[in-house]
Amino acid sequence: ALSLVAWWGKSTASSSIACWYSTAHGARRMRCITFEVHGKVQQVHFRKYTQAQATTLSLRGWVQNSPKGTVVGEAFGETRALESLAHWLEHTGSPKSRIDRADIRWGEGEHASPEFVVKK
């Protein structure tokens, strides 16, 4: 069974989090970000484009729509790749999206899945 610990909120320079998935086998500790993107980010293929961007950057994790109209997720991998995804989430997004704000928090964690997935 998978378990998830995450905190969604505003990033500060000194903040850190523990974002992780754990399974009986295969998890390893790595850098991670949790994110929540606000604006016109649902029904504009934002999750699909986020998955493609994360996959290009060799990141693991997930993305999904939230009930409050935002897109949330976690990404795990190398610091430089995470910085690139964070910038993309804050400034680029999908072609038809409008990003008002992206809350990004940094931490260390574990993620056993070898890919980045879109959760329904």
PDB file of N, CA and C in Angstrom, residues 2 29-30 44 47-48 63 65 67 73 88 103 105:
ATOM      1  N   LEU A   2       0.448   2.243  -0.734  1.00  0.00           N
ATOM      2  CA  LEU A   2       1.175   3.505  -0.783  1.00  0.00           C
ATOM      3  C   LEU A   2       0.667   4.437   0.297  1.00  0.00           C
ATOM      4  N   ARG A  29      15.612   7.906  -1.251  1.00  0.00           N
ATOM      5  CA  ARG A  29      15.520   9.296  -0.844  1.00  0.00           C
ATOM      6  C   ARG A  29      16.074  10.199  -1.947  1.00  0.00           C
ATOM      7  N   MET A  30      15.364  11.304  -2.258  1.00  0.00           N
ATOM      8  CA  MET A  30      15.818  12.256  -3.267  1.00  0.00           C
ATOM      9  C   MET A  30      15.172  13.611  -3.015  1.00  0.00           C
ATOM     10  N   VAL A  44      -7.421  22.874 -19.613  1.00  0.00           N
ATOM     11  CA  VAL A  44      -6.509  23.459 -20.605  1.00  0.00           C
ATOM     12  C   VAL A  44      -5.295  22.547 -20.812  1.00  0.00           C
ATOM     13  N   ARG A  47      -2.296  19.313 -16.874  1.00  0.00           N
ATOM     14  CA  ARG A  47      -1.707  18.080 -16.320  1.00  0.00           C
ATOM     15  C   ARG A  47      -0.905  17.335 -17.368  1.00  0.00           C
ATOM     16  N   LYS A  48      -1.439  17.216 -18.569  1.00  0.00           N
ATOM     17  CA  LYS A  48      -0.743  16.495 -19.641  1.00  0.00           C
ATOM     18  C   LYS A  48       0.584  17.175 -19.985  1.00  0.00           C
ATOM     19  N   VAL A  63       0.729  14.445 -10.823  1.00  0.00           N
ATOM     20  CA  VAL A  63       0.001  15.712 -10.928  1.00  0.00           C
ATOM     21  C   VAL A  63      -1.487  15.383 -11.003  1.00  0.00           C
ATOM     22  N   ASN A  65      -5.760  17.401 -10.754  1.00  0.00           N
ATOM     23  CA  ASN A  65      -6.635  18.532 -10.472  1.00  0.00           C
ATOM     24  C   ASN A  65      -7.070  18.460  -9.019  1.00  0.00           C
ATOM     25  N   PRO A  67      -9.994  19.811  -6.060  1.00  0.00           N
ATOM     26  CA  PRO A  67     -11.399  20.239  -6.019  1.00  0.00           C
ATOM     27  C   PRO A  67     -11.571  21.757  -6.010  1.00  0.00           C
ATOM     28  N   GLY A  73       0.615  18.656  -7.204  1.00  0.00           N
ATOM     29  CA  GLY A  73       1.442  17.502  -7.504  1.00  0.00           C
ATOM     30  C   GLY A  73       2.716  17.473  -6.703  1.00  0.00           C
ATOM     31  N   TRP A  88       8.978  26.349 -14.996  1.00  0.00           N
ATOM     32  CA  TRP A  88       7.956  26.067 -16.003  1.00  0.00           C
ATOM     33  C   TRP A  88       6.549  26.195 -15.390  1.00  0.00           C
ATOM     34  N   ASP A 103       2.565  27.922  -5.952  1.00  0.00           N
ATOM     35  CA  ASP A 103       3.136  27.708  -4.628  1.00  0.00           C
ATOM     36  C   ASP A 103       4.009  26.462  -4.710  1.00  0.00           C
ATOM     37  N   ARG A 105       7.060  24.165  -2.757  1.00  0.00           N
ATOM     38  CA  ARG A 105       7.803  23.887  -1.522  1.00  0.00           C
ATOM     39  C   ARG A 105       8.836  22.805  -1.808  1.00  0.00           C
TER      40      ARG A 105
END
